[in-house]
Amino acid sequence: MGIDIKNVRDIEAMRVVGRMAAETLLMVGEKIAAGMSTDDINTLVHEDTLARGARPAPLNYRGFPKSVCTSINEVVCHGIPGPEVIKPGDIINVDVTSIFNGFYGDTSATFYIGTPTPEARHVTEVARRSLELGIAQVREGAYLGDIGQVIQEYVEGEGCSVVRDFVGHGIGRRFHEDPQVKHYGRKNTGDRMKAGMTFTIEPMVNLGNYAVKVDPSDKWTVRTIDGSLSAQFEHTILVTKKGYEVLTARPGSLRNSENASAVFLMS
């Protein structure tokens, strides 16, 4: 369908919904704790999204049965909330997408439940940093391949791997639109970025091999084939004349994630 270049009105609408999604994710960070079920997280996200006047995009999207994706430990993405209880030492990605006034805002983060193992901390912080590095490549005239190259180079340099089967995507009036944003690849390849483009960057980083599999029983849950831990962070990004704007930037520090990272760095 081609890449949709957003106008001034579209961009303002995406700022609004991006802020909503970001604030819902902040709320999750405040509430998430050992002993909760992933269905409890789903309820929190569902109710908070509705309270803001938005709708949860995952609910009934291509048959997905819940309002948020919750992916624990070796689950890479698209984990379906249910009775599973999160435990001390777990890492869990919570992926929030809101719809408001016809536009989508998509963001996710990996949270620490209690004190992580060194391995869990490593893969999570590599994923966090890889997103930051990818975002820093965004500017008019640069190539989408520049994002993939810097992420892949950093992640592999840290002894981890980047998932190939799932990538970032254009977003706006539709949940998923052009272009695809790969988190691996070569510099100066792919589409050139233009001001007004909006897309997600969402590297999925595995502690082991990048190969993944979809659970045949639910046809959604994606896991690492080797059982290794996986972590992910995601923002919705706008390309501007001068660089980029993070449309899902959070107004505060993410508890049980960013604040915990700072504590670990000082320890």
PDB file of C-alpha atoms in Angstrom:
ATOM      1  CA  MET A   1       0.000   0.000   0.000  1.00  0.00           C
ATOM      2  CA  GLY A   2       3.038   2.279   0.212  1.00  0.00           C
ATOM      3  CA  ILE A   3       4.394   4.331   3.087  1.00  0.00           C
ATOM      4  CA  ASP A   4       1.924   6.816   4.579  1.00  0.00           C
ATOM      5  CA  ILE A   5       3.459  10.233   5.240  1.00  0.00           C
ATOM      6  CA  LYS A   6       1.584  11.870   8.110  1.00  0.00           C
ATOM      7  CA  ASN A   7       0.429  15.481   7.978  1.00  0.00           C
ATOM      8  CA  VAL A   8       0.414  17.950  10.877  1.00  0.00           C
ATOM      9  CA  ARG A   9      -3.034  16.880  12.065  1.00  0.00           C
ATOM     10  CA  ASP A  10      -2.138  13.178  11.877  1.00  0.00           C
ATOM     11  CA  ILE A  11       1.049  13.753  13.849  1.00  0.00           C
ATOM     12  CA  GLU A  12      -0.754  15.581  16.627  1.00  0.00           C
ATOM     13  CA  ALA A  13      -3.281  12.729  16.840  1.00  0.00           C
ATOM     14  CA  MET A  14      -0.400  10.258  17.110  1.00  0.00           C
ATOM     15  CA  ARG A  15       1.206  12.330  19.863  1.00  0.00           C
ATOM     16  CA  VAL A  16      -2.019  12.084  21.832  1.00  0.00           C
ATOM     17  CA  VAL A  17      -2.466   8.331  21.482  1.00  0.00           C
ATOM     18  CA  GLY A  18       1.263   7.729  21.963  1.00  0.00           C
ATOM     19  CA  ARG A  19       1.097   9.589  25.269  1.00  0.00           C
ATOM     20  CA  MET A  20      -1.886   7.474  26.318  1.00  0.00           C
ATOM     21  CA  ALA A  21      -0.062   4.224  25.600  1.00  0.00           C
ATOM     22  CA  ALA A  22       3.052   5.498  27.402  1.00  0.00           C
ATOM     23  CA  GLU A  23       1.074   6.430  30.494  1.00  0.00           C
ATOM     24  CA  THR A  24      -0.637   3.037  30.549  1.00  0.00           C
ATOM     25  CA  LEU A  25       2.777   1.360  30.449  1.00  0.00           C
ATOM     26  CA  LEU A  26       3.933   3.602  33.316  1.00  0.00           C
ATOM     27  CA  MET A  27       0.913   2.420  35.300  1.00  0.00           C
ATOM     28  CA  VAL A  28       1.902  -1.203  34.686  1.00  0.00           C
ATOM     29  CA  GLY A  29       5.343  -0.464  36.091  1.00  0.00           C
ATOM     30  CA  GLU A  30       3.788   0.909  39.267  1.00  0.00           C
ATOM     31  CA  LYS A  31       1.512  -2.107  39.786  1.00  0.00           C
ATOM     32  CA  ILE A  32       3.399  -5.133  38.493  1.00  0.00           C
ATOM     33  CA  ALA A  33       4.611  -7.531  41.182  1.00  0.00           C
ATOM     34  CA  ALA A  34       5.318 -11.168  41.947  1.00  0.00           C
ATOM     35  CA  GLY A  35       2.140 -13.129  42.621  1.00  0.00           C
ATOM     36  CA  MET A  36       0.100 -11.402  39.928  1.00  0.00           C
ATOM     37  CA  SER A  37      -1.200 -13.431  37.030  1.00  0.00           C
ATOM     38  CA  THR A  38      -0.726 -12.235  33.486  1.00  0.00           C
ATOM     39  CA  ASP A  39      -4.515 -11.977  33.337  1.00  0.00           C
ATOM     40  CA  ASP A  40      -4.300  -9.478  36.223  1.00  0.00           C
ATOM     41  CA  ILE A  41      -1.972  -7.397  34.033  1.00  0.00           C
ATOM     42  CA  ASN A  42      -4.450  -7.686  31.162  1.00  0.00           C
ATOM     43  CA  THR A  43      -7.234  -6.370  33.393  1.00  0.00           C
ATOM     44  CA  LEU A  44      -5.099  -3.414  34.511  1.00  0.00           C
ATOM     45  CA  VAL A  45      -4.221  -2.485  30.929  1.00  0.00           C
ATOM     46  CA  HIS A  46      -7.755  -2.976  29.633  1.00  0.00           C
ATOM     47  CA  GLU A  47      -9.357  -0.842  32.338  1.00  0.00           C
ATOM     48  CA  ASP A  48      -6.710   1.889  32.207  1.00  0.00           C
ATOM     49  CA  THR A  49      -6.939   2.136  28.424  1.00  0.00           C
ATOM     50  CA  LEU A  50     -10.717   2.502  28.525  1.00  0.00           C
ATOM     51  CA  ALA A  51     -10.499   5.042  31.358  1.00  0.00           C
ATOM     52  CA  ARG A  52      -8.390   7.243  29.085  1.00  0.00           C
ATOM     53  CA  GLY A  53     -11.065   7.104  26.394  1.00  0.00           C
ATOM     54  CA  ALA A  54      -9.013   4.813  24.145  1.00  0.00           C
ATOM     55  CA  ARG A  55      -9.389   1.177  23.108  1.00  0.00           C
ATOM     56  CA  PRO A  56      -6.863  -1.676  23.463  1.00  0.00           C
ATOM     57  CA  ALA A  57      -5.729  -2.529  19.932  1.00  0.00           C
ATOM     58  CA  PRO A  58      -4.707  -6.176  20.516  1.00  0.00           C
ATOM     59  CA  LEU A  59      -8.203  -7.248  21.621  1.00  0.00           C
ATOM     60  CA  ASN A  60      -9.704  -9.349  18.798  1.00  0.00           C
ATOM     61  CA  TYR A  61      -6.956  -8.238  16.391  1.00  0.00           C
ATOM     62  CA  ARG A  62      -6.717 -11.162  13.964  1.00  0.00           C
ATOM     63  CA  GLY A  63      -8.318 -13.266  16.687  1.00  0.00           C
ATOM     64  CA  PHE A  64      -5.983 -12.305  19.551  1.00  0.00           C
ATOM     65  CA  PRO A  65      -8.144 -12.840  22.657  1.00  0.00           C
ATOM     66  CA  LYS A  66      -6.730 -10.275  25.109  1.00  0.00           C
ATOM     67  CA  SER A  67      -6.002  -6.556  25.464  1.00  0.00           C
ATOM     68  CA  VAL A  68      -2.225  -6.764  25.930  1.00  0.00           C
ATOM     69  CA  CYS A  69       0.683  -9.114  25.193  1.00  0.00           C
ATOM     70  CA  THR A  70       2.592 -10.483  28.201  1.00  0.00           C
ATOM     71  CA  SER A  71       5.784 -12.382  27.373  1.00  0.00           C
ATOM     72  CA  ILE A  72       7.688 -14.051  30.224  1.00  0.00           C
ATOM     73  CA  ASN A  73      11.331 -15.243  30.175  1.00  0.00           C
ATOM     74  CA  GLU A  74      11.800 -17.383  27.027  1.00  0.00           C
ATOM     75  CA  VAL A  75       8.620 -16.002  25.415  1.00  0.00           C
ATOM     76  CA  VAL A  76       9.764 -13.554  22.747  1.00  0.00           C
ATOM     77  CA  CYS A  77       6.458 -11.851  21.936  1.00  0.00           C
ATOM     78  CA  HIS A  78       2.681 -12.253  21.620  1.00  0.00           C
ATOM     79  CA  GLY A  79       2.273 -14.034  24.950  1.00  0.00           C
ATOM     80  CA  ILE A  80      -1.431 -14.396  25.764  1.00  0.00           C
ATOM     81  CA  PRO A  81      -2.449 -13.328  29.285  1.00  0.00           C
ATOM     82  CA  GLY A  82      -3.943 -16.079  31.401  1.00  0.00           C
ATOM     83  CA  PRO A  83      -3.594 -17.789  34.784  1.00  0.00           C
ATOM     84  CA  GLU A  84       0.226 -17.944  34.769  1.00  0.00           C
ATOM     85  CA  VAL A  85       1.639 -16.231  37.863  1.00  0.00           C
ATOM     86  CA  ILE A  86       4.775 -14.112  37.614  1.00  0.00           C
ATOM     87  CA  LYS A  87       7.507 -15.059  40.084  1.00  0.00           C
ATOM     88  CA  PRO A  88      10.552 -13.389  41.650  1.00  0.00           C
ATOM     89  CA  GLY A  89      13.423 -13.502  39.162  1.00  0.00           C
ATOM     90  CA  ASP A  90      11.172 -13.454  36.083  1.00  0.00           C
ATOM     91  CA  ILE A  91      11.466 -10.899  33.327  1.00  0.00           C
ATOM     92  CA  ILE A  92       8.286  -9.991  31.467  1.00  0.00           C
ATOM     93  CA  ASN A  93       7.628  -7.838  28.436  1.00  0.00           C
ATOM     94  CA  VAL A  94       4.326  -5.970  28.467  1.00  0.00           C
ATOM     95  CA  ASP A  95       3.298  -4.679  25.038  1.00  0.00           C
ATOM     96  CA  VAL A  96       0.639  -1.924  25.050  1.00  0.00           C
ATOM     97  CA  THR A  97      -1.113  -0.565  21.968  1.00  0.00           C
ATOM     98  CA  SER A  98      -3.929   1.975  22.242  1.00  0.00           C
ATOM     99  CA  ILE A  99      -6.354   3.301  19.632  1.00  0.00           C
ATOM    100  CA  PHE A 100      -7.739   6.830  19.944  1.00  0.00           C
ATOM    101  CA  ASN A 101      -9.511   8.926  17.313  1.00  0.00           C
ATOM    102  CA  GLY A 102      -8.544   6.424  14.624  1.00  0.00           C
ATOM    103  CA  PHE A 103      -4.793   6.346  15.338  1.00  0.00           C
ATOM    104  CA  TYR A 104      -2.553   3.792  17.046  1.00  0.00           C
ATOM    105  CA  GLY A 105       0.208   4.186  19.641  1.00  0.00           C
ATOM    106  CA  ASP A 106       2.440   1.168  20.344  1.00  0.00           C
ATOM    107  CA  THR A 107       5.042   0.735  23.081  1.00  0.00           C
ATOM    108  CA  SER A 108       6.493  -2.012  25.244  1.00  0.00           C
ATOM    109  CA  ALA A 109       9.057  -2.622  27.962  1.00  0.00           C
ATOM    110  CA  THR A 110      10.577  -5.542  29.817  1.00  0.00           C
ATOM    111  CA  PHE A 111      10.090  -5.496  33.587  1.00  0.00           C
ATOM    112  CA  TYR A 112      12.086  -7.138  36.351  1.00  0.00           C
ATOM    113  CA  ILE A 113      10.116  -9.109  38.908  1.00  0.00           C
ATOM    114  CA  GLY A 114      12.253  -8.853  42.019  1.00  0.00           C
ATOM    115  CA  THR A 115      15.989  -9.347  41.604  1.00  0.00           C
ATOM    116  CA  PRO A 116      16.996 -10.735  38.188  1.00  0.00           C
ATOM    117  CA  THR A 117      19.724 -13.249  37.514  1.00  0.00           C
ATOM    118  CA  PRO A 118      22.844 -11.811  35.863  1.00  0.00           C
ATOM    119  CA  GLU A 119      21.714 -13.410  32.588  1.00  0.00           C
ATOM    120  CA  ALA A 120      18.243 -11.839  32.781  1.00  0.00           C
ATOM    121  CA  ARG A 121      19.728  -8.471  33.599  1.00  0.00           C
ATOM    122  CA  HIS A 122      22.183  -8.727  30.706  1.00  0.00           C
ATOM    123  CA  VAL A 123      19.674  -9.583  27.989  1.00  0.00           C
ATOM    124  CA  THR A 124      17.232  -6.946  29.258  1.00  0.00           C
ATOM    125  CA  GLU A 125      19.777  -4.141  29.375  1.00  0.00           C
ATOM    126  CA  VAL A 126      21.164  -5.099  25.960  1.00  0.00           C
ATOM    127  CA  ALA A 127      17.627  -4.900  24.555  1.00  0.00           C
ATOM    128  CA  ARG A 128      17.055  -1.534  26.224  1.00  0.00           C
ATOM    129  CA  ARG A 129      20.292  -0.073  24.864  1.00  0.00           C
ATOM    130  CA  SER A 130      19.751  -1.521  21.400  1.00  0.00           C
ATOM    131  CA  LEU A 131      16.472   0.373  21.096  1.00  0.00           C
ATOM    132  CA  GLU A 132      18.210   3.613  22.093  1.00  0.00           C
ATOM    133  CA  LEU A 133      20.915   3.046  19.479  1.00  0.00           C
ATOM    134  CA  GLY A 134      18.346   2.248  16.803  1.00  0.00           C
ATOM    135  CA  ILE A 135      16.324   5.386  17.530  1.00  0.00           C
ATOM    136  CA  ALA A 136      19.475   7.512  17.293  1.00  0.00           C
ATOM    137  CA  GLN A 137      19.816   6.537  13.597  1.00  0.00           C
ATOM    138  CA  VAL A 138      16.459   8.072  12.666  1.00  0.00           C
ATOM    139  CA  ARG A 139      16.600  11.199  10.517  1.00  0.00           C
ATOM    140  CA  GLU A 140      15.339  12.321   7.141  1.00  0.00           C
ATOM    141  CA  GLY A 141      17.443  10.902   4.323  1.00  0.00           C
ATOM    142  CA  ALA A 142      18.911   8.026   6.337  1.00  0.00           C
ATOM    143  CA  TYR A 143      18.120   4.417   5.450  1.00  0.00           C
ATOM    144  CA  LEU A 144      16.031   1.962   7.454  1.00  0.00           C
ATOM    145  CA  GLY A 145      18.960  -0.448   7.134  1.00  0.00           C
ATOM    146  CA  ASP A 146      20.991   1.939   9.290  1.00  0.00           C
ATOM    147  CA  ILE A 147      18.702   1.087  12.211  1.00  0.00           C
ATOM    148  CA  GLY A 148      19.091  -2.652  11.724  1.00  0.00           C
ATOM    149  CA  GLN A 149      22.839  -2.498  11.284  1.00  0.00           C
ATOM    150  CA  VAL A 150      23.566  -0.603  14.495  1.00  0.00           C
ATOM    151  CA  ILE A 151      21.214  -2.793  16.540  1.00  0.00           C
ATOM    152  CA  GLN A 152      22.598  -6.061  15.188  1.00  0.00           C
ATOM    153  CA  GLU A 153      26.206  -4.954  15.608  1.00  0.00           C
ATOM    154  CA  TYR A 154      25.685  -3.903  19.221  1.00  0.00           C
ATOM    155  CA  VAL A 155      23.584  -6.912  20.258  1.00  0.00           C
ATOM    156  CA  GLU A 156      25.927  -9.484  18.740  1.00  0.00           C
ATOM    157  CA  GLY A 157      28.888  -7.658  20.235  1.00  0.00           C
ATOM    158  CA  GLU A 158      27.275  -8.250  23.637  1.00  0.00           C
ATOM    159  CA  GLY A 159      26.998 -11.986  22.982  1.00  0.00           C
ATOM    160  CA  CYS A 160      23.260 -11.982  22.277  1.00  0.00           C
ATOM    161  CA  SER A 161      21.204 -12.315  19.093  1.00  0.00           C
ATOM    162  CA  VAL A 162      18.476 -10.350  17.317  1.00  0.00           C
ATOM    163  CA  VAL A 163      15.230 -12.080  16.319  1.00  0.00           C
ATOM    164  CA  ARG A 164      14.741 -12.093  12.535  1.00  0.00           C
ATOM    165  CA  ASP A 165      11.177 -13.364  12.224  1.00  0.00           C
ATOM    166  CA  PHE A 166       9.475 -10.351  13.842  1.00  0.00           C
ATOM    167  CA  VAL A 167      10.287  -6.739  13.039  1.00  0.00           C
ATOM    168  CA  GLY A 168       9.152  -3.173  13.603  1.00  0.00           C
ATOM    169  CA  HIS A 169       6.446  -1.709  11.395  1.00  0.00           C
ATOM    170  CA  GLY A 170       4.789   1.406  10.119  1.00  0.00           C
ATOM    171  CA  ILE A 171       1.899   2.579  12.261  1.00  0.00           C
ATOM    172  CA  GLY A 172      -0.745   5.277  12.092  1.00  0.00           C
ATOM    173  CA  ARG A 173      -4.321   4.756  10.990  1.00  0.00           C
ATOM    174  CA  ARG A 174      -3.528   1.049  10.920  1.00  0.00           C
ATOM    175  CA  PHE A 175      -1.855  -1.111  13.561  1.00  0.00           C
ATOM    176  CA  HIS A 176       0.617  -2.495  11.023  1.00  0.00           C
ATOM    177  CA  GLU A 177       1.480  -0.712   7.799  1.00  0.00           C
ATOM    178  CA  ASP A 178       4.537  -0.109   5.621  1.00  0.00           C
ATOM    179  CA  PRO A 179       7.467   0.014   6.079  1.00  0.00           C
ATOM    180  CA  GLN A 180       8.978  -3.006   7.791  1.00  0.00           C
ATOM    181  CA  VAL A 181      11.741  -1.997  10.193  1.00  0.00           C
ATOM    182  CA  LYS A 182      14.264  -4.809  10.568  1.00  0.00           C
ATOM    183  CA  HIS A 183      16.516  -4.965  13.619  1.00  0.00           C
ATOM    184  CA  TYR A 184      19.335  -6.506  11.623  1.00  0.00           C
ATOM    185  CA  GLY A 185      20.864  -5.730   8.248  1.00  0.00           C
ATOM    186  CA  ARG A 186      23.288  -3.433   6.471  1.00  0.00           C
ATOM    187  CA  LYS A 187      23.814   0.297   6.464  1.00  0.00           C
ATOM    188  CA  ASN A 188      22.604   2.286   3.429  1.00  0.00           C
ATOM    189  CA  THR A 189      19.999  -0.330   2.480  1.00  0.00           C
ATOM    190  CA  GLY A 190      16.215  -0.342   2.559  1.00  0.00           C
ATOM    191  CA  ASP A 191      13.801   2.564   2.258  1.00  0.00           C
ATOM    192  CA  ARG A 192      15.037   6.070   2.898  1.00  0.00           C
ATOM    193  CA  MET A 193      13.380   7.831   5.793  1.00  0.00           C
ATOM    194  CA  LYS A 194      11.225  10.865   5.095  1.00  0.00           C
ATOM    195  CA  ALA A 195       9.837  13.446   7.491  1.00  0.00           C
ATOM    196  CA  GLY A 196       6.313  12.427   8.444  1.00  0.00           C
ATOM    197  CA  MET A 197       6.997   8.684   8.469  1.00  0.00           C
ATOM    198  CA  THR A 198       5.900   6.923  11.663  1.00  0.00           C
ATOM    199  CA  PHE A 199       7.007   3.444  12.655  1.00  0.00           C
ATOM    200  CA  THR A 200       7.937   1.277  15.591  1.00  0.00           C
ATOM    201  CA  ILE A 201      11.408   0.148  16.536  1.00  0.00           C
ATOM    202  CA  GLU A 202      11.116  -2.912  18.790  1.00  0.00           C
ATOM    203  CA  PRO A 203      14.204  -5.140  18.901  1.00  0.00           C
ATOM    204  CA  MET A 204      13.658  -8.598  20.369  1.00  0.00           C
ATOM    205  CA  VAL A 205      16.931  -9.768  21.845  1.00  0.00           C
ATOM    206  CA  ASN A 206      17.691 -13.367  22.801  1.00  0.00           C
ATOM    207  CA  LEU A 207      20.365 -14.505  25.208  1.00  0.00           C
ATOM    208  CA  GLY A 208      20.977 -17.505  22.959  1.00  0.00           C
ATOM    209  CA  ASN A 209      20.208 -18.181  19.305  1.00  0.00           C
ATOM    210  CA  TYR A 210      17.838 -15.941  17.346  1.00  0.00           C
ATOM    211  CA  ALA A 211      15.670 -18.839  16.133  1.00  0.00           C
ATOM    212  CA  VAL A 212      12.087 -18.804  17.422  1.00  0.00           C
ATOM    213  CA  LYS A 213       8.936 -20.899  17.132  1.00  0.00           C
ATOM    214  CA  VAL A 214       5.214 -20.160  17.332  1.00  0.00           C
ATOM    215  CA  ASP A 215       3.254 -22.284  19.807  1.00  0.00           C
ATOM    216  CA  PRO A 216       1.051 -24.569  17.657  1.00  0.00           C
ATOM    217  CA  SER A 217      -1.592 -24.802  20.378  1.00  0.00           C
ATOM    218  CA  ASP A 218      -2.520 -21.100  20.435  1.00  0.00           C
ATOM    219  CA  LYS A 219      -0.838 -19.934  17.178  1.00  0.00           C
ATOM    220  CA  TRP A 220       0.340 -16.732  18.892  1.00  0.00           C
ATOM    221  CA  THR A 221       2.935 -17.306  21.605  1.00  0.00           C
ATOM    222  CA  VAL A 222       6.486 -17.023  20.234  1.00  0.00           C
ATOM    223  CA  ARG A 223       9.337 -18.695  22.152  1.00  0.00           C
ATOM    224  CA  THR A 224      13.065 -19.107  21.700  1.00  0.00           C
ATOM    225  CA  ILE A 225      13.782 -22.550  20.276  1.00  0.00           C
ATOM    226  CA  ASP A 226      16.740 -23.070  22.601  1.00  0.00           C
ATOM    227  CA  GLY A 227      14.789 -21.966  25.688  1.00  0.00           C
ATOM    228  CA  SER A 228      17.031 -18.945  26.280  1.00  0.00           C
ATOM    229  CA  LEU A 229      15.740 -15.708  27.798  1.00  0.00           C
ATOM    230  CA  SER A 230      14.394 -12.946  25.562  1.00  0.00           C
ATOM    231  CA  ALA A 231      13.757  -9.238  26.186  1.00  0.00           C
ATOM    232  CA  GLN A 232      12.242  -6.405  24.184  1.00  0.00           C
ATOM    233  CA  PHE A 233      11.638  -2.646  24.285  1.00  0.00           C
ATOM    234  CA  GLU A 234       9.561  -0.648  21.821  1.00  0.00           C
ATOM    235  CA  HIS A 235       8.694   2.926  20.923  1.00  0.00           C
ATOM    236  CA  THR A 236       6.644   4.571  18.189  1.00  0.00           C
ATOM    237  CA  ILE A 237       8.881   7.017  16.296  1.00  0.00           C
ATOM    238  CA  LEU A 238       8.232  10.016  14.041  1.00  0.00           C
ATOM    239  CA  VAL A 239      10.834  11.022  11.453  1.00  0.00           C
ATOM    240  CA  THR A 240      11.337  14.797  11.475  1.00  0.00           C
ATOM    241  CA  LYS A 241      13.341  17.239   9.359  1.00  0.00           C
ATOM    242  CA  LYS A 242      15.899  17.492  12.158  1.00  0.00           C
ATOM    243  CA  GLY A 243      15.907  13.875  13.362  1.00  0.00           C
ATOM    244  CA  TYR A 244      13.161  12.111  15.281  1.00  0.00           C
ATOM    245  CA  GLU A 245      10.473  12.399  17.912  1.00  0.00           C
ATOM    246  CA  VAL A 246       9.583   9.529  20.254  1.00  0.00           C
ATOM    247  CA  LEU A 247       5.780   9.608  20.185  1.00  0.00           C
ATOM    248  CA  THR A 248       5.529   7.144  23.074  1.00  0.00           C
ATOM    249  CA  ALA A 249       8.079   8.907  25.289  1.00  0.00           C
ATOM    250  CA  ARG A 250       7.190   8.448  28.940  1.00  0.00           C
ATOM    251  CA  PRO A 251       6.695  11.424  31.266  1.00  0.00           C
ATOM    252  CA  GLY A 252       8.468   9.590  34.094  1.00  0.00           C
ATOM    253  CA  SER A 253      10.848   6.749  34.899  1.00  0.00           C
ATOM    254  CA  LEU A 254       9.478   3.241  34.406  1.00  0.00           C
ATOM    255  CA  ARG A 255       9.360   1.436  37.738  1.00  0.00           C
ATOM    256  CA  ASN A 256      10.590  -2.162  37.919  1.00  0.00           C
ATOM    257  CA  SER A 257      12.525  -1.488  34.728  1.00  0.00           C
ATOM    258  CA  GLU A 258      14.351   1.824  34.205  1.00  0.00           C
ATOM    259  CA  ASN A 259      14.639   2.633  37.914  1.00  0.00           C
ATOM    260  CA  ALA A 260      15.823  -0.919  38.646  1.00  0.00           C
ATOM    261  CA  SER A 261      18.403  -0.633  35.868  1.00  0.00           C
ATOM    262  CA  ALA A 262      19.882   2.454  37.535  1.00  0.00           C
ATOM    263  CA  VAL A 263      20.112   0.629  40.876  1.00  0.00           C
ATOM    264  CA  PHE A 264      21.876  -2.345  39.261  1.00  0.00           C
ATOM    265  CA  LEU A 265      24.391  -0.064  37.554  1.00  0.00           C
ATOM    266  CA  MET A 266      25.344   1.425  40.927  1.00  0.00           C
ATOM    267  CA  SER A 267      25.616  -1.947  42.682  1.00  0.00           C
TER     268      SER A 267
END
